[in-house]
PDB file of C-alpha atoms and ligand atoms in Angstrom:
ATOM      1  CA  UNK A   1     105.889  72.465 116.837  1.00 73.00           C
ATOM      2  CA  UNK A   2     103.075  74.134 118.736  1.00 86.00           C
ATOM      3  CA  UNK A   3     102.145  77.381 118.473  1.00 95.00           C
ATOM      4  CA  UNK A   4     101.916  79.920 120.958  1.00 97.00           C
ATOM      5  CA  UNK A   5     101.574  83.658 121.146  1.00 98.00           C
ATOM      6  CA  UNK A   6     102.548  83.769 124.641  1.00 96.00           C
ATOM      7  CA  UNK A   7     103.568  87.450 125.649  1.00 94.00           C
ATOM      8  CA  UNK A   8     102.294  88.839 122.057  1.00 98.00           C
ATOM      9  CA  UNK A   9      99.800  91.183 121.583  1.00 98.00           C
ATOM     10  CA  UNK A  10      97.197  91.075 118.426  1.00 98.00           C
ATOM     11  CA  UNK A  11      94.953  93.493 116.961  1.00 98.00           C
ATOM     12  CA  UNK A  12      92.513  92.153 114.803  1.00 98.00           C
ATOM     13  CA  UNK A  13      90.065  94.281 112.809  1.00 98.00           C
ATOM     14  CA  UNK A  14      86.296  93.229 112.130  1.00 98.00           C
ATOM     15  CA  UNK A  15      86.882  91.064 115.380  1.00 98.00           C
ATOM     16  CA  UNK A  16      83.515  91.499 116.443  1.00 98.00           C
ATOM     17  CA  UNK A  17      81.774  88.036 114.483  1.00 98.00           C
ATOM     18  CA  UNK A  18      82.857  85.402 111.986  1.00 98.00           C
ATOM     19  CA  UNK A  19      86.260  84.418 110.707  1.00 98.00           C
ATOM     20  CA  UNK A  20      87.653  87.666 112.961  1.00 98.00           C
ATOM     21  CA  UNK A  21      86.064  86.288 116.090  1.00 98.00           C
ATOM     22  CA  UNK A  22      87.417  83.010 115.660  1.00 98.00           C
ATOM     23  CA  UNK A  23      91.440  84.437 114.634  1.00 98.00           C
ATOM     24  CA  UNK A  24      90.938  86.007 118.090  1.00 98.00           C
ATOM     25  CA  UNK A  25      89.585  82.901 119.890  1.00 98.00           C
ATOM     26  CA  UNK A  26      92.336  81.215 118.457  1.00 98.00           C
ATOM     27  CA  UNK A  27      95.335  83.678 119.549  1.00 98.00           C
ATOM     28  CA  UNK A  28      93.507  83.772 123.133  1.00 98.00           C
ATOM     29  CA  UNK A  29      93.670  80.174 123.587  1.00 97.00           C
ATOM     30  CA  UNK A  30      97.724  80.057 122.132  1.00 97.00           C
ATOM     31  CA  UNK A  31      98.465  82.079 124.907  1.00 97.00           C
ATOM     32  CA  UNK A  32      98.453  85.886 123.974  1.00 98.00           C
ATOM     33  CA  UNK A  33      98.660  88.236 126.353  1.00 97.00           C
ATOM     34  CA  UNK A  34      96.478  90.582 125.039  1.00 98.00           C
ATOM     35  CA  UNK A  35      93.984  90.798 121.594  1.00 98.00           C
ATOM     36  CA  UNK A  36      92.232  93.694 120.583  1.00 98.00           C
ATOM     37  CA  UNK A  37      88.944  93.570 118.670  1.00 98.00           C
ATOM     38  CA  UNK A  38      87.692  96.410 116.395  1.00 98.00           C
ATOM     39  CA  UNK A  39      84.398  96.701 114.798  1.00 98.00           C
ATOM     40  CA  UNK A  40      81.688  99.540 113.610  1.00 97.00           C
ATOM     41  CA  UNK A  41      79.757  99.388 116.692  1.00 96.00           C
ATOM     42  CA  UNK A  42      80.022  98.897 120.381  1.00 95.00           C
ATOM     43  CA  UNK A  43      76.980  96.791 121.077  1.00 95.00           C
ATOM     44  CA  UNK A  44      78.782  93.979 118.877  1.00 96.00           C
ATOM     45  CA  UNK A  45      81.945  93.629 120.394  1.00 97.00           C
ATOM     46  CA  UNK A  46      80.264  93.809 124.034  1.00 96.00           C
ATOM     47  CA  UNK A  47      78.503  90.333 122.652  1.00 96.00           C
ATOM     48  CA  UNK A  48      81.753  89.195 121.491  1.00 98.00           C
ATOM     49  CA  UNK A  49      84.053  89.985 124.258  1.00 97.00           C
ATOM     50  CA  UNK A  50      81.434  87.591 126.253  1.00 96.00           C
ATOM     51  CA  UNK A  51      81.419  85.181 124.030  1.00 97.00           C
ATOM     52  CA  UNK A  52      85.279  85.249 124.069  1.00 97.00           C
ATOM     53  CA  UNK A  53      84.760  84.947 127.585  1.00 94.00           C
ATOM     54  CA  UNK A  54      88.626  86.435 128.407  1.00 81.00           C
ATOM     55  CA  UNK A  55      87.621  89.913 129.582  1.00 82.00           C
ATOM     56  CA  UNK A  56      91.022  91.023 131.047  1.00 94.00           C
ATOM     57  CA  UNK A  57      93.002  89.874 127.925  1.00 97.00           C
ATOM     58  CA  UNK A  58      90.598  91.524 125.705  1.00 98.00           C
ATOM     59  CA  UNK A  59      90.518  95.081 123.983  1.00 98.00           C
ATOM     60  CA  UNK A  60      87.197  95.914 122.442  1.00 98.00           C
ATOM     61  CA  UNK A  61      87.732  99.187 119.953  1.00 98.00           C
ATOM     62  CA  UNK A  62      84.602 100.862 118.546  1.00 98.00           C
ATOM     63  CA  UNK A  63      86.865 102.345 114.414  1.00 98.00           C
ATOM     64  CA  UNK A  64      85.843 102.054 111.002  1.00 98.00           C
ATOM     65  CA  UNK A  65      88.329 100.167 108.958  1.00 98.00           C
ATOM     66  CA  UNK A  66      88.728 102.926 106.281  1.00 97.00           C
ATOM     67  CA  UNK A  67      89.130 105.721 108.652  1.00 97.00           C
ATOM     68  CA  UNK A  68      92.669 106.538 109.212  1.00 98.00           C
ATOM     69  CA  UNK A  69      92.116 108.619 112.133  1.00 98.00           C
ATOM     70  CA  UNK A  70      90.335 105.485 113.848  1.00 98.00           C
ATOM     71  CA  UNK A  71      93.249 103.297 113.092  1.00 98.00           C
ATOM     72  CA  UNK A  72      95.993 106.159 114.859  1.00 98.00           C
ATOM     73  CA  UNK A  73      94.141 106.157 118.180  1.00 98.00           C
ATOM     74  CA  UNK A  74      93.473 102.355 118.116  1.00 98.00           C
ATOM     75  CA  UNK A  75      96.669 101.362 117.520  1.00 98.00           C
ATOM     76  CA  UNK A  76      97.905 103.963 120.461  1.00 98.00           C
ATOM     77  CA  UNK A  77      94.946 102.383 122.533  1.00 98.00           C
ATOM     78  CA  UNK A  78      96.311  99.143 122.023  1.00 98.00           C
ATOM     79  CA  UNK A  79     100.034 100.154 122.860  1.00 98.00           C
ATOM     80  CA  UNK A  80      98.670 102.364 125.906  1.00 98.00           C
ATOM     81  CA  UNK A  81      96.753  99.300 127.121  1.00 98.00           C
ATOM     82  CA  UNK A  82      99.075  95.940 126.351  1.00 98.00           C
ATOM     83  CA  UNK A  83     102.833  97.831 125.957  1.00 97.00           C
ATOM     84  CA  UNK A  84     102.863  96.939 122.318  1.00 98.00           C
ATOM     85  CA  UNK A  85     101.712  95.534 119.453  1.00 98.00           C
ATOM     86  CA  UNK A  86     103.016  92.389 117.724  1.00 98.00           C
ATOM     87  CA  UNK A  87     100.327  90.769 115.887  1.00 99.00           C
ATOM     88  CA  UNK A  88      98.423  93.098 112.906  1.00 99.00           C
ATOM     89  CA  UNK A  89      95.195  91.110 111.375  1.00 99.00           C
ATOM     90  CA  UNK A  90      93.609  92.971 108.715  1.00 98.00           C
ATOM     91  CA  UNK A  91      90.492  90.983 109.318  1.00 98.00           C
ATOM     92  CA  UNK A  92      87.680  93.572 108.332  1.00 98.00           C
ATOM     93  CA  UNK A  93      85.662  93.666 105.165  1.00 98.00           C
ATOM     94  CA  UNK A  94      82.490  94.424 103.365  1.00 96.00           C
ATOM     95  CA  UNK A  95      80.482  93.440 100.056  1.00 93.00           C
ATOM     96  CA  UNK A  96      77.758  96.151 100.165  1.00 87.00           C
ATOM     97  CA  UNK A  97      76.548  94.974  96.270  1.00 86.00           C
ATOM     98  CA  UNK A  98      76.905  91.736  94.141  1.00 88.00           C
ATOM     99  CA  UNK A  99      77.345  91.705  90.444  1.00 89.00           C
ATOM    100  CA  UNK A 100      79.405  92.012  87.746  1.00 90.00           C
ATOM    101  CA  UNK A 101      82.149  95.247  87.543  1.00 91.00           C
ATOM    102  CA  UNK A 102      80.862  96.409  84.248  1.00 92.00           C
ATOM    103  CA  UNK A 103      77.294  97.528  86.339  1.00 90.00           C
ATOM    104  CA  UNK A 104      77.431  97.688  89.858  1.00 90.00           C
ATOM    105  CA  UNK A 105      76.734 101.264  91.291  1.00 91.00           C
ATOM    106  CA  UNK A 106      80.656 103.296  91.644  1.00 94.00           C
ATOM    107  CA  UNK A 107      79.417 103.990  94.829  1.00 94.00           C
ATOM    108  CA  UNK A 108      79.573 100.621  95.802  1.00 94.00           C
ATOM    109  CA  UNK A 109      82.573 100.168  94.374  1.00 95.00           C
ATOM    110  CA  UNK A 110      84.639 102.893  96.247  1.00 96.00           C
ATOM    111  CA  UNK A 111      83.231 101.976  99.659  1.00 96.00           C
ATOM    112  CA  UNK A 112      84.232  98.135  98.969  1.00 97.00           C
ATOM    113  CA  UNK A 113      87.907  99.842  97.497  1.00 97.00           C
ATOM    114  CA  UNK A 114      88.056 102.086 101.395  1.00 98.00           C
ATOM    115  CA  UNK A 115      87.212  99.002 103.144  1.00 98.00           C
ATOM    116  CA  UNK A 116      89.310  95.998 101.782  1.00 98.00           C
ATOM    117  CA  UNK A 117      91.805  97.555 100.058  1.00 97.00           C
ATOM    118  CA  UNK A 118      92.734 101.303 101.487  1.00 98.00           C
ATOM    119  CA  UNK A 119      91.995 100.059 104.458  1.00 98.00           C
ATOM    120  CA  UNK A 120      94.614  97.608 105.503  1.00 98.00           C
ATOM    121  CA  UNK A 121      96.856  99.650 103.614  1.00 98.00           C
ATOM    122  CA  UNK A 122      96.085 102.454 106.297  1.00 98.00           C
ATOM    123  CA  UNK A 123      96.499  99.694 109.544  1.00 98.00           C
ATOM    124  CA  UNK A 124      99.421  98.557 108.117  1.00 98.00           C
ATOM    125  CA  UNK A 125     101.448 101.924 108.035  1.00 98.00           C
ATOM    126  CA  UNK A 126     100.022 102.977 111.051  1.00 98.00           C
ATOM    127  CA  UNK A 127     101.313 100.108 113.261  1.00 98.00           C
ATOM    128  CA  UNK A 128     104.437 100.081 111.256  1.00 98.00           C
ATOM    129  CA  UNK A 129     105.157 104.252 112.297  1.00 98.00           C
ATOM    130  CA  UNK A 130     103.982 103.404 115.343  1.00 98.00           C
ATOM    131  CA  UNK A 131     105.831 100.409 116.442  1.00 98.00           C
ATOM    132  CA  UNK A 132     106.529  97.701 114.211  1.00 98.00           C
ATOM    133  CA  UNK A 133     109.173  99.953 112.449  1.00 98.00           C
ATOM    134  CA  UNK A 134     111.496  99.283 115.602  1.00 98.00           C
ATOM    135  CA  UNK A 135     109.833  96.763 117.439  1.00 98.00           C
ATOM    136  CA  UNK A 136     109.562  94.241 114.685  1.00 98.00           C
ATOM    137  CA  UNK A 137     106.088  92.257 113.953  1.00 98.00           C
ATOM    138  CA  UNK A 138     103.802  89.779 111.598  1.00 98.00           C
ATOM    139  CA  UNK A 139     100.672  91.109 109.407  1.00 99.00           C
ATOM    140  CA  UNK A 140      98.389  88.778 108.276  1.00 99.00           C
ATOM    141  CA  UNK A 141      96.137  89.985 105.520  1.00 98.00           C
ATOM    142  CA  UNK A 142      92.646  88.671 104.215  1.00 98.00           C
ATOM    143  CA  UNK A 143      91.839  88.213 100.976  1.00 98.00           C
ATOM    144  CA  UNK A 144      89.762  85.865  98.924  1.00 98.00           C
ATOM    145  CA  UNK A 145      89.739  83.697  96.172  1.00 98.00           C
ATOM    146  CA  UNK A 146      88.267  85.987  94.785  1.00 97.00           C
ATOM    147  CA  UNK A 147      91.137  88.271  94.367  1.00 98.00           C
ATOM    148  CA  UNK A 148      93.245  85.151  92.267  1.00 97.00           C
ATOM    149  CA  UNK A 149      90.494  84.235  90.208  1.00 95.00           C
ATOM    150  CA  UNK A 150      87.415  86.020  88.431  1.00 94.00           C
ATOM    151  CA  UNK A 151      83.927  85.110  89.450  1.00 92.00           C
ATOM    152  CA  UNK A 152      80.146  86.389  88.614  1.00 89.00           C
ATOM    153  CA  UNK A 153      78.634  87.737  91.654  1.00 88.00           C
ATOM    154  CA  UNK A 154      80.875  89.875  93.191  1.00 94.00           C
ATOM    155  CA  UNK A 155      83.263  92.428  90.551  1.00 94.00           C
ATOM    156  CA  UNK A 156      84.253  95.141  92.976  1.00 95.00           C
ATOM    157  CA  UNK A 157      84.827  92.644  95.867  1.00 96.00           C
ATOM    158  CA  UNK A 158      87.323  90.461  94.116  1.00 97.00           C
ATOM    159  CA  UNK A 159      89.213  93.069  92.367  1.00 97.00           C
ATOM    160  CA  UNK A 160      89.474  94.638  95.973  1.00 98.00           C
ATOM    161  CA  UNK A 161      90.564  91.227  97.439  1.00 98.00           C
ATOM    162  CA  UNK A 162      92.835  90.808  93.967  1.00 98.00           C
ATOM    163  CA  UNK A 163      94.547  94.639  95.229  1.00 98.00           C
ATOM    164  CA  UNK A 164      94.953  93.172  98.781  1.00 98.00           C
ATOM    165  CA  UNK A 165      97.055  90.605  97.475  1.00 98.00           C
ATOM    166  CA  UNK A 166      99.399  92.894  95.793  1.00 98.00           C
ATOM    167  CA  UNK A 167      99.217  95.065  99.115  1.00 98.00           C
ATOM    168  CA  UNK A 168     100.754  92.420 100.801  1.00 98.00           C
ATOM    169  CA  UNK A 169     104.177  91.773  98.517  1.00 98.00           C
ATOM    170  CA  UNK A 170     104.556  95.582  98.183  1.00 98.00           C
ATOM    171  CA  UNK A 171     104.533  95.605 102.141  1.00 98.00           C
ATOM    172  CA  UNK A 172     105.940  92.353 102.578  1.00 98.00           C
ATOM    173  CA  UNK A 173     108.999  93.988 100.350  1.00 98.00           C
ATOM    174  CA  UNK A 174     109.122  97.314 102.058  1.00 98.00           C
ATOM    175  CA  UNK A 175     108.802  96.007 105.475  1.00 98.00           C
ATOM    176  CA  UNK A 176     111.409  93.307 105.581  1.00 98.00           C
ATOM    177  CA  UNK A 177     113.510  92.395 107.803  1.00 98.00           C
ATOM    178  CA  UNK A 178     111.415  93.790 110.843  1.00 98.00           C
ATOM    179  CA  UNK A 179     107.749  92.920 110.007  1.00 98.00           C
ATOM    180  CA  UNK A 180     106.509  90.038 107.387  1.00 99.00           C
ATOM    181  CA  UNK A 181     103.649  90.279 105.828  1.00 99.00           C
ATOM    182  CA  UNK A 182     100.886  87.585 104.679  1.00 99.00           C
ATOM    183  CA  UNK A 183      98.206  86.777 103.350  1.00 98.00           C
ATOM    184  CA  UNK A 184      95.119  84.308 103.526  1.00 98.00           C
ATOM    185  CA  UNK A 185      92.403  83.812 100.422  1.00 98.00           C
ATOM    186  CA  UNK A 186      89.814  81.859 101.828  1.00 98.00           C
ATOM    187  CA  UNK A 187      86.867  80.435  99.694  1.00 98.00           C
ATOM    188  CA  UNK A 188      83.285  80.087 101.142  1.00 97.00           C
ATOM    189  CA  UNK A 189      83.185  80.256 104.844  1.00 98.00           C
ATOM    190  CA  UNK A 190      80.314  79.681 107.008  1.00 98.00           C
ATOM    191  CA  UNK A 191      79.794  83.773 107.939  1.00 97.00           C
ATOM    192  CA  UNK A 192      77.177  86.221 107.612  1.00 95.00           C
ATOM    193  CA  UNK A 193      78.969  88.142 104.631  1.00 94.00           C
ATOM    194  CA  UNK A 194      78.867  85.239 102.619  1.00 94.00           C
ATOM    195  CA  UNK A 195      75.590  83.630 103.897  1.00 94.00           C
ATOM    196  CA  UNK A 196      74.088  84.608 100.061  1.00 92.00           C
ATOM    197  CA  UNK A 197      76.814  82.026  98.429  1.00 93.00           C
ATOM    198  CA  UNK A 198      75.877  79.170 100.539  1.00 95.00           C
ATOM    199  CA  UNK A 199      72.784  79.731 102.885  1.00 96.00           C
ATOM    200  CA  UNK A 200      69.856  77.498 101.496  1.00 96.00           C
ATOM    201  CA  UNK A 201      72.191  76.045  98.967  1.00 96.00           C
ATOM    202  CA  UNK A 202      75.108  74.331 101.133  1.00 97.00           C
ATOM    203  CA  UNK A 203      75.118  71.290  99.768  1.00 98.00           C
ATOM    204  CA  UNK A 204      75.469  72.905  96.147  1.00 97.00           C
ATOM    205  CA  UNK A 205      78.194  74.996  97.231  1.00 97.00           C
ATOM    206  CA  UNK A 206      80.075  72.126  99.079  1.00 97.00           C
ATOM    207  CA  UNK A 207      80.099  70.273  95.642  1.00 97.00           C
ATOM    208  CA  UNK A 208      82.169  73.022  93.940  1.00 96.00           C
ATOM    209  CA  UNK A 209      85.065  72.355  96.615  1.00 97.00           C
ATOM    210  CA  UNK A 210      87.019  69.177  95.801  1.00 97.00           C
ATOM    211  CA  UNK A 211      86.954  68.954  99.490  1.00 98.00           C
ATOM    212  CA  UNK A 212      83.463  68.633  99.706  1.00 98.00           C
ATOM    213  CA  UNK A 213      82.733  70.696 102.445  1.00 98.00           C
ATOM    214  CA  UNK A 214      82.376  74.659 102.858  1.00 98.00           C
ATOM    215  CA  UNK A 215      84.825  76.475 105.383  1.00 98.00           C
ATOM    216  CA  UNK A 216      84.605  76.945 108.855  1.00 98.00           C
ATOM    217  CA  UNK A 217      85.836  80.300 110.372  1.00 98.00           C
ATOM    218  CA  UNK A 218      88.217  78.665 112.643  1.00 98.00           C
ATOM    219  CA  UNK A 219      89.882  76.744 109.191  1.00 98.00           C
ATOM    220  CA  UNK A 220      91.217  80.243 108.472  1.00 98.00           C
ATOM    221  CA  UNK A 221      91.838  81.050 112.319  1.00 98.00           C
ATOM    222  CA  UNK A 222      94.844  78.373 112.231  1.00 98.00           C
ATOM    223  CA  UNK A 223      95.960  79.287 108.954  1.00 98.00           C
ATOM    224  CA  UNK A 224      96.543  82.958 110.289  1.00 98.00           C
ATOM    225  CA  UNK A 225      97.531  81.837 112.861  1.00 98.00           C
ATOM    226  CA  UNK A 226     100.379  80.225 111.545  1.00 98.00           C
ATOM    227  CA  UNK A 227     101.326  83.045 109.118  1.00 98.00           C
ATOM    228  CA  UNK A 228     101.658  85.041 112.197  1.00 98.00           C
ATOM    229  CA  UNK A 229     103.265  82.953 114.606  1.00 98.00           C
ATOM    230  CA  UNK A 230     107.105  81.840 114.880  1.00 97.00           C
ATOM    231  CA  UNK A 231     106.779  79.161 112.974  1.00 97.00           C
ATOM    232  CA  UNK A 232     106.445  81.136 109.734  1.00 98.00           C
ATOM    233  CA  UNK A 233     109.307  83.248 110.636  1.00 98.00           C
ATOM    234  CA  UNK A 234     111.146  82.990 107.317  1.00 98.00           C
ATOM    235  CA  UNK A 235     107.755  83.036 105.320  1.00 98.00           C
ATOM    236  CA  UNK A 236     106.597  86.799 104.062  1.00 98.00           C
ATOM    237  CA  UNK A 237     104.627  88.011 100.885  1.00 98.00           C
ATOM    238  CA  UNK A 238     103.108  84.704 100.375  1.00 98.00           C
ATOM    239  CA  UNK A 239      99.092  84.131 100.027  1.00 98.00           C
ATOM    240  CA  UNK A 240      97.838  81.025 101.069  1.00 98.00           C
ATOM    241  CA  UNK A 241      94.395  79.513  99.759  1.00 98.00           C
ATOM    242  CA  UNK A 242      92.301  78.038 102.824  1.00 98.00           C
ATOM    243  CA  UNK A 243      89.827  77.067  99.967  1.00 98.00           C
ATOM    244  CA  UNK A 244      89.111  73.515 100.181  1.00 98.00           C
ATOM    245  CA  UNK A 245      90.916  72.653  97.423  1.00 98.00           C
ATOM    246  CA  UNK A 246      89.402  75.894  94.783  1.00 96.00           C
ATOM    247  CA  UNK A 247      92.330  77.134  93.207  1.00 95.00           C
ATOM    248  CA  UNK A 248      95.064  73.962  93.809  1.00 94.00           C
ATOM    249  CA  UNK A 249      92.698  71.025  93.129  1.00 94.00           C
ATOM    250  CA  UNK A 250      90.421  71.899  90.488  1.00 91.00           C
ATOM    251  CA  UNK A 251      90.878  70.167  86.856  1.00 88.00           C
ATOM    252  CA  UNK A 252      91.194  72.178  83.629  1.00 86.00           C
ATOM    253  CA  UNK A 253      88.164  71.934  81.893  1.00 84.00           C
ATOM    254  CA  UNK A 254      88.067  69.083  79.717  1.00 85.00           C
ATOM    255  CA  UNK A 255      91.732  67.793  80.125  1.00 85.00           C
TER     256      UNK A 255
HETATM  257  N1  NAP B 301      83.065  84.386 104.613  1.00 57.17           N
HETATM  258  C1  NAP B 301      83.674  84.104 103.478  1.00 57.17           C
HETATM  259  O1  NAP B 301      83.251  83.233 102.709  1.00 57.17           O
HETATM  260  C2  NAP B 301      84.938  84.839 103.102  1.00 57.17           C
HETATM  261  C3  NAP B 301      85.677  84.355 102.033  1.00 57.17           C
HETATM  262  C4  NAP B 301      86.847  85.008 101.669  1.00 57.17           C
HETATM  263  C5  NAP B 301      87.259  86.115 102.374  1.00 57.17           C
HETATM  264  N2  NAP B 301      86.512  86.575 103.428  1.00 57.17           N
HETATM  265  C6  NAP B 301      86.999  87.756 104.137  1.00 57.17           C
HETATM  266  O2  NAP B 301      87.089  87.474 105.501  1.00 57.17           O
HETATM  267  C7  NAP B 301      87.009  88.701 106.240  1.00 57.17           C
HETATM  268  C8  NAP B 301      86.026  88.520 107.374  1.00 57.17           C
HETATM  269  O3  NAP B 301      84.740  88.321 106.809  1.00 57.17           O
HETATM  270  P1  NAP B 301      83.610  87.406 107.457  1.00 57.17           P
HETATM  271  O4  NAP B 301      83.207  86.452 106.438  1.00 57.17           O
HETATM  272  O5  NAP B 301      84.043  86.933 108.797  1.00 57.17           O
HETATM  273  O6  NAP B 301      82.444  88.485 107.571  1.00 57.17           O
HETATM  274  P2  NAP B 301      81.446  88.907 108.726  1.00 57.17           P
HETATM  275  O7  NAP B 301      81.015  87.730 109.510  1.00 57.17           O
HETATM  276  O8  NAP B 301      80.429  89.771 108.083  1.00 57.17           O
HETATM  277  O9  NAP B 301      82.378  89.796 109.663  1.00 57.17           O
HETATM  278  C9  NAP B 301      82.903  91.001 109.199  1.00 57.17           C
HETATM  279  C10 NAP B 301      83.591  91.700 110.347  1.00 57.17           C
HETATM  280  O10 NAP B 301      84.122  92.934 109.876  1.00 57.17           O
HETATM  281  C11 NAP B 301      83.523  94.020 110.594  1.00 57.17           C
HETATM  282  N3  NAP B 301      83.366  95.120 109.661  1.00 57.17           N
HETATM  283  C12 NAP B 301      82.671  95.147 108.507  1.00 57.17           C
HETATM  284  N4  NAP B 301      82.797  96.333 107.907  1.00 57.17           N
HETATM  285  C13 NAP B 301      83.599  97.088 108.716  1.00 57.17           C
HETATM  286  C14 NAP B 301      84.113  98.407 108.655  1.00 57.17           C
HETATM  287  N5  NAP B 301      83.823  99.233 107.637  1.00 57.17           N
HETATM  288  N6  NAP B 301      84.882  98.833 109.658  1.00 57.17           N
HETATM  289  C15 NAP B 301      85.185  98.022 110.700  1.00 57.17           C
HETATM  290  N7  NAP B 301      84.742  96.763 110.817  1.00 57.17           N
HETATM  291  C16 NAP B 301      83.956  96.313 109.830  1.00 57.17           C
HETATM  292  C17 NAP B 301      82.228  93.469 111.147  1.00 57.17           C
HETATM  293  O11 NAP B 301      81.894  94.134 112.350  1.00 57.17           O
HETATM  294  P3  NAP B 301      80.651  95.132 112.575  1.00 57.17           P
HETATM  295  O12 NAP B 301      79.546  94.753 111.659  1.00 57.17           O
HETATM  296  O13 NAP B 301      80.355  94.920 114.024  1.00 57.17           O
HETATM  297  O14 NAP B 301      81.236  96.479 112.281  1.00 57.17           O
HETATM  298  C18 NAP B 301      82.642  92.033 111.461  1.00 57.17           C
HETATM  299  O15 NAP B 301      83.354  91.974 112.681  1.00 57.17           O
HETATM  300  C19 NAP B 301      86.620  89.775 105.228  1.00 57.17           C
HETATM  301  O16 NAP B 301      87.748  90.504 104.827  1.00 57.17           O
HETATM  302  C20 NAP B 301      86.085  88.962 104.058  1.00 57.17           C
HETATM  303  O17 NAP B 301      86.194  89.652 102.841  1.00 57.17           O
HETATM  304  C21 NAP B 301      85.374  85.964 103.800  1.00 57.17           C
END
């Protein structure tokens, strides 16, 4: 079955670089009539909408992901623009400090908590009063690895991702029938947020997957992409890893 998004309209958030760049690449070339990009500042998405190189089917929108106020007029900038919104990817996320939750600074900690966990919850309900209450929809969600398992260099970040997971049954269960909801978790991938867990050590980090390799941002664009499309239409509340194998094909220790 292919996949196409013909006549559907996407919003992705943090669309401006990296795995959010290549989700909206990948709905542009399945056939959407219309994506919308959001990011902290302007000057990125102008780069992006040229890389994208699909001006007229492209919405760049300058909103914070934790402010709720940005995320009202986006989503009405969206309908205003396209007639509607189908498609919700809450793509956008930060790691401002690494370390373990017992020392890293609380101010950290509630910026990473507005960000990738308050944050989607605030898209979410917007585009839900907004539209997907009557008009029906898909909401893909990413987390991390991070938020199934526990790891050492980044607390906050994976209890935030852990909270986005539970995000997503809540609204997967509160939402049904008219809108599923999904997530991805996603292990290393080749971005700029992660660049200090595999840039100058690739080759180490590519031994810790059983697939030998680290991620690509377009391996999670498909996977999203499928969680959003048709084909999953009787497929909500799940999380799937895109993880090279991290959490399904790793041995118990010593057995
Ligand atoms: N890369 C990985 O290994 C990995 C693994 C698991 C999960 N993830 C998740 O994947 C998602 C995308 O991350 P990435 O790796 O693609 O990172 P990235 O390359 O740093 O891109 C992050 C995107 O989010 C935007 N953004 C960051 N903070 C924002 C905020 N407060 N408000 C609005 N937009 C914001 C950035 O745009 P501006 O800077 O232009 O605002 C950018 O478009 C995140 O949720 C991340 O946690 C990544």
């Amino acid at each position: 079955m292919e996949i196409r998004f013909d006549d559907q309209v996407v919003l992705v958030t943090g669309g401006s670089r990296g795995i959010g760049e290549a989700v909206a690449a990948e709905f542009l070339a399945s056939g959407a009539r219309g994506v919308a990009i959001t990011s902290r500042r302007a000057e990125n998405l102008v780069a992006t909408v040229e890389r994208l190189g699909e001006s007229d089917r492209v919405l760049p929108i300058e909103a914070r992901a934790d402010d709720p106020d940005a995320a009202a007029s986006a989503i009405a900038a969206v309908i205003d623009r396209f007639g509607g919104c189908d498609i919700l990817i809450n793509n956008a996320g930060t790691n401002p400090s690494a370390g373990p939750l017992t020392d890293v600074d609380l101010g950290a900690i509630d910026k990473t908590w507005a960000v990738n966990q308050r944050g989607p919850l605030v898209w979410s309900r917007e585009v839900w009063h907004q539209t997907m209450r009557e008009s029906g929809g898909s909401i893909v969600n990413v987390s991390s690895v991070g938020g199934m398992q526990p790891g050492t260099a980044l607390g906050a970040y994976n209890v935030s991702k852990a909270a986005l997971i539970h995000l997503t049954r809540q609204l997967a269960f509160e939402m049904a029938p008219q809108v599923r909801v999904n997530a991805v978790a996603p292990s290393v991938v080749r971005t700029k947020l992660s660049a200090m867990l595999w840039d100058g050590m690739e080759d180490h980090t590519a031994s810790l997957h059983p697939l030998k390799r680290i991620g690509e941002p377009s391996d999670v664009a498909v996977a999203v992409a499928f969680l959003a499309s048709e084909a999953a239409s009787w497929i909500t509340g799940v999380v799937l890893p895109v993880d090279g194998g991290v959490t399904g094909a790793s041995p118990v220790p010593g057995m």
